[in-house]
CSV table of C-alpha atoms in Angstrom, one decimal:
chain,number,residue,atom,x,y,z
W,14,MET,CA,0.0,0.0,0.0
W,15,GLU,CA,1.1,3.6,-0.5
W,16,LYS,CA,2.3,6.0,2.2
W,17,LEU,CA,-0.1,7.0,5.0
W,18,ALA,CA,-1.8,10.3,4.4
W,19,ILE,CA,-0.6,11.6,7.8
W,20,LYS,CA,2.9,11.0,6.5
W,21,GLY,CA,2.3,12.8,3.2
W,22,GLY,CA,0.7,10.1,1.2
W,23,SER,CA,-2.6,10.2,-0.7
W,24,PRO,CA,-5.6,9.7,1.5
W,25,CYS,CA,-8.0,6.8,1.0
W,26,ARG,CA,-10.7,9.4,0.4
W,27,ASP,CA,-10.2,12.8,-1.3
W,28,ILE,CA,-13.0,14.8,0.2
W,29,THR,CA,-12.5,17.6,-2.3
W,30,ALA,CA,-13.4,15.3,-5.1
W,31,GLN,CA,-15.6,13.0,-3.1
W,32,PRO,CA,-17.1,14.7,0.0
W,33,TRP,CA,-19.0,12.8,2.7
W,34,PRO,CA,-22.8,13.3,2.7
W,35,LYS,CA,-23.7,16.6,4.2
W,36,TRP,CA,-25.3,17.1,7.6
W,37,PRO,CA,-27.7,18.6,8.5
W,38,VAL,CA,-30.0,17.7,5.6
W,39,TRP,CA,-32.5,20.2,4.3
W,40,GLY,CA,-34.4,21.1,1.1
W,41,LYS,CA,-37.1,23.2,-0.5
W,42,GLU,CA,-39.6,21.7,2.0
W,43,GLU,CA,-37.8,23.5,4.9
W,44,GLU,CA,-37.6,26.8,2.9
W,45,VAL,CA,-41.4,26.7,2.2
W,46,ALA,CA,-42.2,25.8,5.9
W,47,LEU,CA,-40.0,28.5,7.3
W,48,ILE,CA,-41.4,31.2,5.0
W,49,GLU,CA,-44.9,30.0,6.0
W,50,VAL,CA,-44.1,30.5,9.7
W,51,LEU,CA,-42.5,33.9,9.0
W,52,ASN,CA,-45.5,35.2,7.1
W,53,SER,CA,-47.9,33.8,9.7
W,54,GLY,CA,-46.6,36.0,12.5
W,55,ILE,CA,-46.9,33.1,14.9
W,56,TRP,CA,-43.4,32.4,15.8
W,57,SER,CA,-43.7,30.7,19.1
W,58,TYR,CA,-46.0,29.5,21.9
W,59,ASN,CA,-48.1,26.5,20.9
W,60,GLY,CA,-48.2,27.5,17.3
W,61,PRO,CA,-49.6,25.2,14.6
W,62,LYS,CA,-46.2,23.7,13.6
W,63,GLU,CA,-45.4,22.9,17.2
W,64,ILE,CA,-48.8,21.2,17.7
W,65,GLU,CA,-48.3,19.3,14.4
W,66,PHE,CA,-44.9,18.1,15.3
W,67,ASN,CA,-45.9,17.0,18.8
W,68,ARG,CA,-48.7,14.9,17.3
W,69,LEU,CA,-46.5,13.4,14.6
W,70,PHE,CA,-43.6,12.6,17.0
W,71,ALA,CA,-46.0,11.0,19.5
W,72,GLU,CA,-47.4,8.8,16.7
W,73,PHE,CA,-43.9,8.0,15.4
W,74,THR,CA,-42.7,7.1,18.9
W,75,GLY,CA,-45.8,5.2,19.8
W,76,VAL,CA,-46.8,7.3,22.8
W,77,LYS,CA,-49.8,9.3,23.8
W,78,HIS,CA,-47.9,12.5,24.4
W,79,ALA,CA,-44.9,14.3,23.0
W,80,ILE,CA,-44.0,17.8,24.1
W,81,CYS,CA,-41.3,20.1,22.6
W,82,THR,CA,-39.0,22.1,24.8
W,83,VAL,CA,-35.8,24.1,24.4
W,84,ASN,CA,-33.2,21.4,24.4
W,85,GLY,CA,-32.3,17.9,25.5
W,86,THR,CA,-30.8,19.0,28.8
W,87,ILE,CA,-34.1,20.7,29.9
W,88,THR,CA,-36.0,17.6,28.8
W,89,LEU,CA,-34.1,15.6,31.5
W,90,GLN,CA,-34.5,18.3,34.1
W,91,ILE,CA,-38.3,18.7,33.7
W,92,ALA,CA,-38.7,14.9,33.6
W,93,LEU,CA,-37.0,14.7,37.0
W,94,GLU,CA,-39.2,17.6,38.3
W,95,ALA,CA,-42.4,16.0,37.0
W,96,LEU,CA,-41.6,12.8,38.8
W,97,GLY,CA,-41.1,14.7,42.1
W,98,ILE,CA,-37.4,13.9,42.3
W,99,GLY,CA,-35.3,16.3,44.4
W,100,VAL,CA,-33.5,16.7,47.8
W,101,GLY,CA,-32.5,13.5,49.4
W,102,ASP,CA,-33.2,11.4,46.3
W,103,GLU,CA,-30.7,9.4,44.3
W,104,VAL,CA,-30.8,8.7,40.5
W,105,ILE,CA,-28.6,6.0,38.9
W,106,VAL,CA,-26.9,7.0,35.6
W,107,PRO,CA,-24.2,5.4,33.4
W,108,GLY,CA,-20.7,6.9,33.8
W,109,LEU,CA,-20.3,7.0,30.0
W,110,THR,CA,-22.7,9.7,28.7
W,111,TRP,CA,-22.9,13.4,27.9
W,112,GLN,CA,-22.5,15.4,31.1
W,113,ALA,CA,-26.1,16.7,31.1
W,114,THR,CA,-27.5,13.3,32.1
W,115,ALA,CA,-25.9,13.7,35.5
W,116,ALA,CA,-25.8,17.5,35.7
W,117,THR,CA,-29.6,17.8,35.5
W,118,ILE,CA,-29.9,15.6,38.6
W,119,ILE,CA,-27.9,18.1,40.5
W,120,ASP,CA,-29.9,20.9,39.1
W,121,VAL,CA,-33.0,19.5,40.9
W,122,ASN,CA,-30.9,19.0,44.1
W,123,ALA,CA,-30.8,15.2,43.9
W,124,THR,CA,-27.7,13.0,43.8
W,125,PRO,CA,-26.4,11.3,40.7
W,126,ILE,CA,-25.0,7.8,41.3
W,127,LEU,CA,-22.6,6.9,38.6
W,128,VAL,CA,-22.3,3.3,37.6
W,129,ASP,CA,-20.2,1.4,35.1
W,130,VAL,CA,-21.3,0.3,31.6
W,131,SER,CA,-21.4,-3.0,29.8
W,132,GLU,CA,-18.3,-4.2,27.9
W,133,GLU,CA,-20.5,-5.3,25.0
W,134,ASN,CA,-22.4,-2.2,24.1
W,135,TRP,CA,-21.1,0.7,26.3
W,136,CYS,CA,-24.6,1.2,27.9
W,137,ILE,CA,-25.5,1.0,31.5
W,138,ASP,CA,-24.7,-2.4,33.1
W,139,PRO,CA,-27.8,-3.8,34.8
W,140,LYS,CA,-25.6,-5.7,37.3
W,141,GLU,CA,-24.1,-2.3,38.4
W,142,ILE,CA,-27.6,-0.8,38.7
W,143,GLU,CA,-28.6,-3.5,41.3
W,144,LYS,CA,-25.4,-2.9,43.3
W,145,ALA,CA,-26.1,0.9,43.5
W,146,ILE,CA,-29.7,0.8,44.7
W,147,THR,CA,-30.3,2.2,48.2
W,148,PRO,CA,-33.5,3.3,50.1
W,149,ARG,CA,-32.9,6.8,48.6
W,150,THR,CA,-32.9,5.6,45.0
W,151,LYS,CA,-35.9,7.0,43.1
W,152,ALA,CA,-35.0,6.6,39.4
W,153,ILE,CA,-32.8,5.1,36.7
W,154,ILE,CA,-31.7,7.0,33.6
W,155,PRO,CA,-30.5,4.4,31.0
W,156,VAL,CA,-28.8,6.1,28.0
W,157,HIS,CA,-29.0,4.6,24.5
W,158,LEU,CA,-25.5,5.4,23.5
W,159,TYR,CA,-24.2,5.9,20.0
W,160,GLY,CA,-25.7,3.0,18.0
W,161,ALA,CA,-26.6,0.8,20.9
W,162,PHE,CA,-29.7,0.2,23.1
W,163,ALA,CA,-29.5,-0.1,26.9
W,164,ASP,CA,-30.9,-3.5,28.0
W,165,MET,CA,-34.4,-2.2,28.6
W,166,ASP,CA,-35.8,-5.7,29.7
W,167,ALA,CA,-33.3,-5.7,32.5
W,168,VAL,CA,-33.7,-2.0,33.4
W,169,MET,CA,-37.5,-2.3,33.5
W,170,ALA,CA,-37.4,-5.5,35.6
W,171,ILE,CA,-35.1,-3.8,38.1
W,172,ALA,CA,-37.3,-0.7,38.2
W,173,LYS,CA,-40.4,-2.8,38.8
W,174,LYS,CA,-38.7,-4.8,41.5
W,175,HIS,CA,-37.6,-1.7,43.4
W,176,ASN,CA,-40.5,0.6,42.5
W,177,LEU,CA,-38.3,3.1,40.6
W,178,TYR,CA,-39.0,5.5,37.8
W,179,VAL,CA,-37.2,5.1,34.4
W,180,ILE,CA,-36.3,8.1,32.3
W,181,GLU,CA,-35.0,7.0,28.9
W,182,ASP,CA,-32.2,9.2,27.6
W,183,CYS,CA,-32.9,8.9,23.9
W,184,ALA,CA,-30.8,11.8,22.6
W,185,HIS,CA,-29.0,9.2,20.3
W,186,LYS,CA,-32.0,7.0,19.5
W,187,HIS,CA,-34.8,8.8,17.6
W,188,GLY,CA,-36.7,5.9,15.9
W,189,GLY,CA,-34.7,3.0,17.4
W,190,GLU,CA,-36.8,0.0,18.5
W,191,TRP,CA,-36.4,-2.5,21.3
W,192,ASN,CA,-38.7,-5.6,20.9
W,193,GLY,CA,-40.8,-3.6,18.5
W,194,LYS,CA,-41.2,-0.6,20.9
W,195,LYS,CA,-39.7,2.7,20.1
W,196,ALA,CA,-37.1,4.4,22.3
W,197,GLY,CA,-38.9,6.8,24.5
W,198,SER,CA,-42.0,4.6,24.8
W,199,ILE,CA,-40.6,2.0,27.3
W,200,GLY,CA,-39.8,3.9,30.4
W,201,ASP,CA,-42.0,6.5,32.3
W,202,ILE,CA,-40.6,9.4,30.3
W,203,GLY,CA,-38.4,9.6,27.2
W,204,SER,CA,-36.0,12.5,26.7
W,205,PHE,CA,-34.9,13.5,23.2
W,206,SER,CA,-32.5,16.1,21.8
W,207,TYR,CA,-32.6,18.0,18.5
W,208,GLN,CA,-29.2,19.6,18.8
W,209,LEU,CA,-27.3,20.0,15.5
W,210,SER,CA,-25.3,16.8,15.6
W,211,LYS,CA,-28.4,14.6,16.3
W,212,HIS,CA,-30.0,12.5,13.6
W,213,LEU,CA,-33.2,14.5,13.9
W,214,THR,CA,-32.3,18.2,14.3
W,215,ALA,CA,-33.5,21.7,14.3
W,216,GLY,CA,-30.2,23.1,15.5
W,217,GLU,CA,-31.4,23.0,19.1
W,218,GLY,CA,-34.5,21.7,20.8
W,219,GLY,CA,-35.8,18.6,22.5
W,220,SER,CA,-38.9,16.6,23.4
W,221,VAL,CA,-40.3,14.6,26.3
W,222,THR,CA,-42.5,11.6,25.6
W,223,THR,CA,-44.9,9.7,27.9
W,224,ASN,CA,-48.0,7.6,28.0
W,225,ASN,CA,-49.0,9.0,31.4
W,226,SER,CA,-51.4,11.9,30.9
W,227,GLU,CA,-50.9,13.3,34.4
W,228,LEU,CA,-47.1,13.4,33.8
W,229,ALA,CA,-47.8,15.0,30.4
W,230,ASP,CA,-49.7,17.8,32.1
W,231,LYS,CA,-46.9,18.5,34.4
W,232,LEU,CA,-44.2,18.4,31.7
W,233,ASP,CA,-46.2,20.7,29.5
W,234,ALA,CA,-46.6,23.2,32.3
W,235,LEU,CA,-42.9,23.0,33.3
W,236,ARG,CA,-41.8,24.0,29.8
W,237,ASN,CA,-44.4,26.8,29.6
W,238,CYS,CA,-43.9,29.1,32.6
W,239,GLY,CA,-46.0,26.8,34.8
W,240,ARG,CA,-49.2,27.6,33.0
W,241,ARG,CA,-52.0,25.0,33.0
W,242,PRO,CA,-51.8,23.0,29.8
W,243,GLU,CA,-53.9,24.3,27.0
W,244,ALA,CA,-56.4,22.0,25.3
W,245,ASP,CA,-54.8,22.1,21.9
W,246,ALA,CA,-51.2,21.6,23.2
W,247,PHE,CA,-51.7,17.8,23.0
W,248,GLU,CA,-54.7,15.6,22.3
W,249,GLU,CA,-55.5,14.2,25.7
W,250,VAL,CA,-55.5,16.4,28.8
W,251,ASP,CA,-56.0,14.7,32.1
W,252,LYS,CA,-58.6,16.7,34.0
W,253,GLY,CA,-57.7,15.1,37.3
W,254,ALA,CA,-54.2,16.7,37.4
W,255,GLY,CA,-55.5,19.8,39.1
W,256,ASP,CA,-54.0,18.7,42.4
W,257,TYR,CA,-50.7,20.3,41.3
W,258,GLY,CA,-51.9,23.9,41.4
W,259,ASP,CA,-54.6,26.1,42.7
W,260,ASP,CA,-57.5,27.4,40.6
W,261,ASP,CA,-56.3,31.0,40.5
W,262,GLY,CA,-52.5,30.5,40.1
W,263,ASN,CA,-50.1,28.6,38.0
W,264,PHE,CA,-50.2,24.9,37.5
W,265,ILE,CA,-46.6,24.5,38.8
W,266,GLN,CA,-43.7,26.8,39.3
W,267,SER,CA,-41.4,27.0,36.2
W,268,GLY,CA,-40.1,29.3,33.5
W,269,ASN,CA,-40.1,29.7,29.7
W,270,LEU,CA,-38.5,26.6,28.2
W,271,ARG,CA,-40.5,26.7,24.9
W,272,ILE,CA,-39.4,25.9,21.4
W,273,THR,CA,-40.0,28.3,18.4
W,274,GLU,CA,-42.3,27.7,15.4
W,275,PHE,CA,-39.2,27.9,13.1
W,276,GLN,CA,-37.6,25.0,14.9
W,277,ALA,CA,-40.9,23.0,14.9
W,278,ALA,CA,-41.3,23.6,11.1
W,279,ILE,CA,-37.8,22.2,10.5
W,280,LEU,CA,-38.6,19.2,12.7
W,281,VAL,CA,-41.8,18.4,10.9
W,282,GLU,CA,-39.9,18.1,7.6
W,283,GLY,CA,-37.0,16.3,9.2
W,284,LEU,CA,-39.2,13.7,10.7
W,285,LYS,CA,-40.5,12.8,7.3
W,286,ARG,CA,-37.0,11.9,6.2
W,287,LEU,CA,-35.9,10.1,9.4
W,288,PRO,CA,-37.2,6.6,8.7
W,289,ALA,CA,-35.4,6.3,5.4
W,290,GLN,CA,-32.3,7.9,6.8
W,291,ASN,CA,-32.3,5.5,9.7
W,292,ALA,CA,-32.8,2.5,7.4
W,293,ASN,CA,-29.9,3.6,5.2
W,294,ARG,CA,-27.6,4.1,8.2
W,295,ASP,CA,-28.6,0.8,9.6
W,296,ALA,CA,-27.8,-1.1,6.3
W,297,ASN,CA,-24.4,0.6,6.0
W,298,GLY,CA,-23.8,0.1,9.7
W,299,LYS,CA,-24.4,-3.7,9.4
W,300,TYR,CA,-22.2,-3.9,6.3
W,301,LEU,CA,-19.3,-1.9,7.9
W,302,ASN,CA,-19.5,-3.9,11.1
W,303,ALA,CA,-19.2,-7.1,9.0
W,304,LEU,CA,-16.1,-5.6,7.4
W,305,LEU,CA,-14.6,-4.6,10.8
W,306,SER,CA,-15.1,-8.1,12.2
W,307,GLU,CA,-12.7,-9.4,9.6
W,308,ILE,CA,-9.9,-6.8,10.4
W,309,LYS,CA,-7.4,-7.6,13.1
W,310,GLY,CA,-7.3,-5.1,16.0
W,311,VAL,CA,-10.8,-3.6,15.6
W,312,ALA,CA,-14.2,-4.9,16.6
W,313,PRO,CA,-17.8,-3.8,16.2
W,314,ILE,CA,-20.1,-2.8,19.1
W,315,ALA,CA,-22.4,-5.7,19.9
W,316,ARG,CA,-25.9,-5.5,18.5
W,317,ASP,CA,-28.6,-7.0,20.7
W,318,LYS,CA,-31.1,-9.3,18.9
W,319,ARG,CA,-33.9,-7.6,20.7
W,320,GLU,CA,-33.0,-4.3,18.9
W,321,THR,CA,-35.6,-4.5,16.2
W,322,LYS,CA,-34.7,-1.2,14.5
W,323,LYS,CA,-31.4,0.5,14.7
W,324,ALA,CA,-30.9,4.3,15.0
W,325,TYR,CA,-27.3,5.5,14.9
W,326,PHE,CA,-26.0,8.7,16.5
W,327,ASN,CA,-22.4,8.5,15.2
W,328,PHE,CA,-20.7,5.2,14.5
W,329,ALA,CA,-18.5,3.7,17.1
W,330,PHE,CA,-16.1,0.7,17.2
W,331,ARG,CA,-13.4,-0.8,19.3
W,332,TYR,CA,-9.7,-0.5,18.8
W,333,TYR,CA,-7.0,-2.9,20.3
W,334,LYS,CA,-3.5,-1.4,20.1
W,335,ASN,CA,-1.7,-4.7,20.8
W,336,GLU,CA,-2.8,-5.9,17.3
W,337,PHE,CA,-1.5,-2.6,15.9
W,338,LYS,CA,2.0,-3.2,17.2
W,339,GLY,CA,1.3,-1.1,20.3
W,340,LEU,CA,0.2,2.0,18.4
W,341,PRO,CA,-1.5,4.4,20.9
W,342,ILE,CA,-5.2,5.0,20.1
W,343,GLU,CA,-4.6,8.8,19.7
W,344,LYS,CA,-2.3,8.2,16.9
W,345,PHE,CA,-4.6,5.7,15.3
W,346,ARG,CA,-7.5,8.2,15.4
W,347,SER,CA,-5.3,10.9,13.9
W,348,ALA,CA,-4.2,8.6,11.1
W,349,LEU,CA,-7.7,7.6,10.4
W,350,GLU,CA,-8.8,11.3,10.2
W,351,ALA,CA,-6.1,11.9,7.7
W,352,GLU,CA,-7.2,9.0,5.5
W,353,LEU,CA,-10.9,9.7,5.6
W,354,GLY,CA,-11.0,13.5,5.9
W,355,ILE,CA,-13.4,13.5,8.8
W,356,ILE,CA,-13.1,14.0,12.5
W,357,VAL,CA,-12.5,10.8,14.5
W,358,ASP,CA,-13.2,11.1,18.2
W,359,ALA,CA,-13.0,9.2,21.4
W,360,SER,CA,-16.2,8.3,23.3
W,361,TYR,CA,-17.5,10.7,25.9
W,362,GLU,CA,-15.2,11.3,28.9
W,363,PRO,CA,-16.2,9.2,31.9
W,364,LEU,CA,-18.2,11.4,34.3
W,365,ASN,CA,-15.9,10.7,37.2
W,366,ASN,CA,-13.2,12.6,35.4
W,367,CYS,CA,-15.0,14.8,32.8
W,368,SER,CA,-13.9,18.3,32.1
W,369,LEU,CA,-17.5,19.4,31.6
W,370,TYR,CA,-19.0,17.7,34.6
W,371,VAL,CA,-17.5,19.6,37.5
W,372,PRO,CA,-20.3,20.4,40.1
W,373,HIS,CA,-17.7,21.7,42.6
W,374,THR,CA,-17.1,24.7,40.4
W,375,LYS,CA,-20.6,26.1,41.4
W,376,PRO,CA,-20.6,26.1,45.3
W,377,ALA,CA,-23.1,29.0,45.4
W,378,ARG,CA,-25.7,26.8,43.6
W,379,HIS,CA,-24.8,23.2,44.6
W,380,LYS,CA,-23.2,23.4,48.1
W,381,LEU,CA,-26.5,22.7,50.0
W,382,ASN,CA,-24.5,21.3,52.9
W,383,ASP,CA,-21.3,19.4,53.5
W,384,ALA,CA,-22.8,16.0,53.1
W,385,TYR,CA,-24.4,16.9,49.8
W,386,TRP,CA,-21.2,18.5,48.6
W,387,LYS,CA,-19.4,15.3,49.2
W,388,ALA,CA,-22.1,13.2,47.6
W,389,ILE,CA,-22.0,15.0,44.3
W,390,ASP,CA,-18.2,14.7,43.9
W,391,PRO,CA,-17.9,12.6,40.7
W,392,LYS,CA,-14.4,11.5,41.6
W,393,ARG,CA,-15.8,9.3,44.4
W,394,PHE,CA,-17.0,6.8,41.8
W,395,SER,CA,-15.0,4.0,40.2
W,396,LEU,CA,-15.7,3.4,36.5
W,397,PRO,CA,-13.0,1.1,35.2
W,398,VAL,CA,-14.9,-0.1,32.1
W,399,CYS,CA,-15.8,3.5,31.1
W,400,GLU,CA,-12.3,4.6,31.6
W,401,ARG,CA,-10.8,1.9,29.5
W,402,ILE,CA,-13.3,2.6,26.7
W,403,PHE,CA,-12.4,6.3,26.7
W,404,LYS,CA,-8.7,6.0,27.1
W,405,GLU,CA,-7.9,2.8,25.1
W,406,GLU,CA,-10.7,1.5,22.9
W,407,SER,CA,-13.2,4.0,21.5
W,408,VAL,CA,-13.3,5.2,17.9
W,409,CYS,CA,-16.3,7.4,16.9
W,410,VAL,CA,-17.2,9.1,13.6
W,411,HIS,CA,-20.2,11.2,12.7
W,412,HIS,CA,-23.3,9.3,11.5
W,413,LYS,CA,-23.2,11.1,8.2
W,414,VAL,CA,-20.5,8.6,7.2
W,415,LEU,CA,-23.3,6.0,7.2
W,416,MET,CA,-25.5,8.1,4.9
W,417,GLY,CA,-23.6,7.2,1.7
W,418,SER,CA,-23.2,3.9,-0.1
W,419,LYS,CA,-21.6,0.5,0.6
W,420,ALA,CA,-18.6,1.7,-1.4
W,421,ASP,CA,-18.1,4.4,1.2
W,422,MET,CA,-18.0,1.7,3.9
W,423,ASP,CA,-15.4,-0.1,1.9
W,424,VAL,CA,-13.2,3.0,2.0
W,425,VAL,CA,-13.4,3.1,5.9
W,426,ALA,CA,-12.3,-0.5,6.1
W,427,GLN,CA,-9.6,0.2,3.5
W,428,ALA,CA,-8.3,3.1,5.6
W,429,ILE,CA,-8.1,0.9,8.8
W,430,LYS,CA,-6.3,-1.9,6.9
W,431,LYS,CA,-3.8,0.7,5.5
W,432,ILE,CA,-3.0,2.0,9.1
W,433,TYR,CA,-2.7,-1.6,10.3
W,434,THR,CA,-0.1,-2.3,7.6
W,435,HIS,CA,1.9,0.9,8.3
W,436,ALA,CA,1.4,1.0,12.1
W,437,GLU,CA,5.2,0.9,12.9
W,438,GLU,CA,5.7,4.1,10.9
W,439,LEU,CA,3.5,5.9,13.4
W,440,MET,CA,5.4,4.8,16.5
W,441,ASP,CA,8.0,7.6,16.4
């Protein structure tokens, strides 16, 4: 093979001549919808596009209620608030996730309990959940990470056994299915993000989903200044939820966490494309994983047979440096970037040593007392599997790589093989 691109050779993919598929995806449909919103003068607050998207996303997810809000961090926070979780409560989360999964727990004055993940799919390990449960445990937040699904059979069984709530963090899983049920329809509440990198996006935004009408009322009020839900905000309003506010005042204390009509218009059109995009990414993911399984030193992430529909946020695989003559993973990622012309990342940083999850930097907000201050110190948790994945094994690329053809997947495999052959040249 020719010289490595990082050493001055030709890359496996010349992105000037052959760019990767673009992300985000948009077309004339979005232009028409945005102009429609502009001309309507209804730019926010339960507008027709927001109501339409809520209905469509609820149908798509297979739930009674879907409610838009400002982002996927707030979705987690209001889910916790709607479930009454706060001071004195503990919530179990995986140590390998975006920092918001844990930070929102602190934002409601509860305590995040970080547990390790499964070797096979990098999602929360059910055995570690069982070990972490105490009389103060109130909820579990399983995260469907990258292309994988948390073991929802085990999570729901544990939750039922211990009378715990389940909030599904579905920021990576729009349209994925577990035993025929969509992500966000299995637990008590589903939390979705529409941030720019997500595979359904409006730049920013998020949704909460639920089959519980009383919870839906509270969630809707929490994102809308505490107001009582309006009859057209979602189809079924539970009239019995009036216990959560007086007749003259707000339904529940909150603030303005609403989405705009412009975002909702983009989401309506993006949702129409999502099933076909997911199917294409799934087909290419299967093919690429088959190629990876034949290359020494790399391995695909396990796919559970109970995962009946795949939804990829990014594409991740494992790297084993011993097979690459001891080549450090950082050098492997850099070499792969040069060959493919696309950013190649590690997984998220484990939350016990994450540069963005540092609750002790905000004592004025979080130092309720000395005991709580100690309890929210992330460094008190041991996460050996998370740490190994981040430091030694994880290779992640944007999901747009999966939006092309099988020939594009061949190029990824070719690049890995090329690095394998020339690994010694990168050791200096």
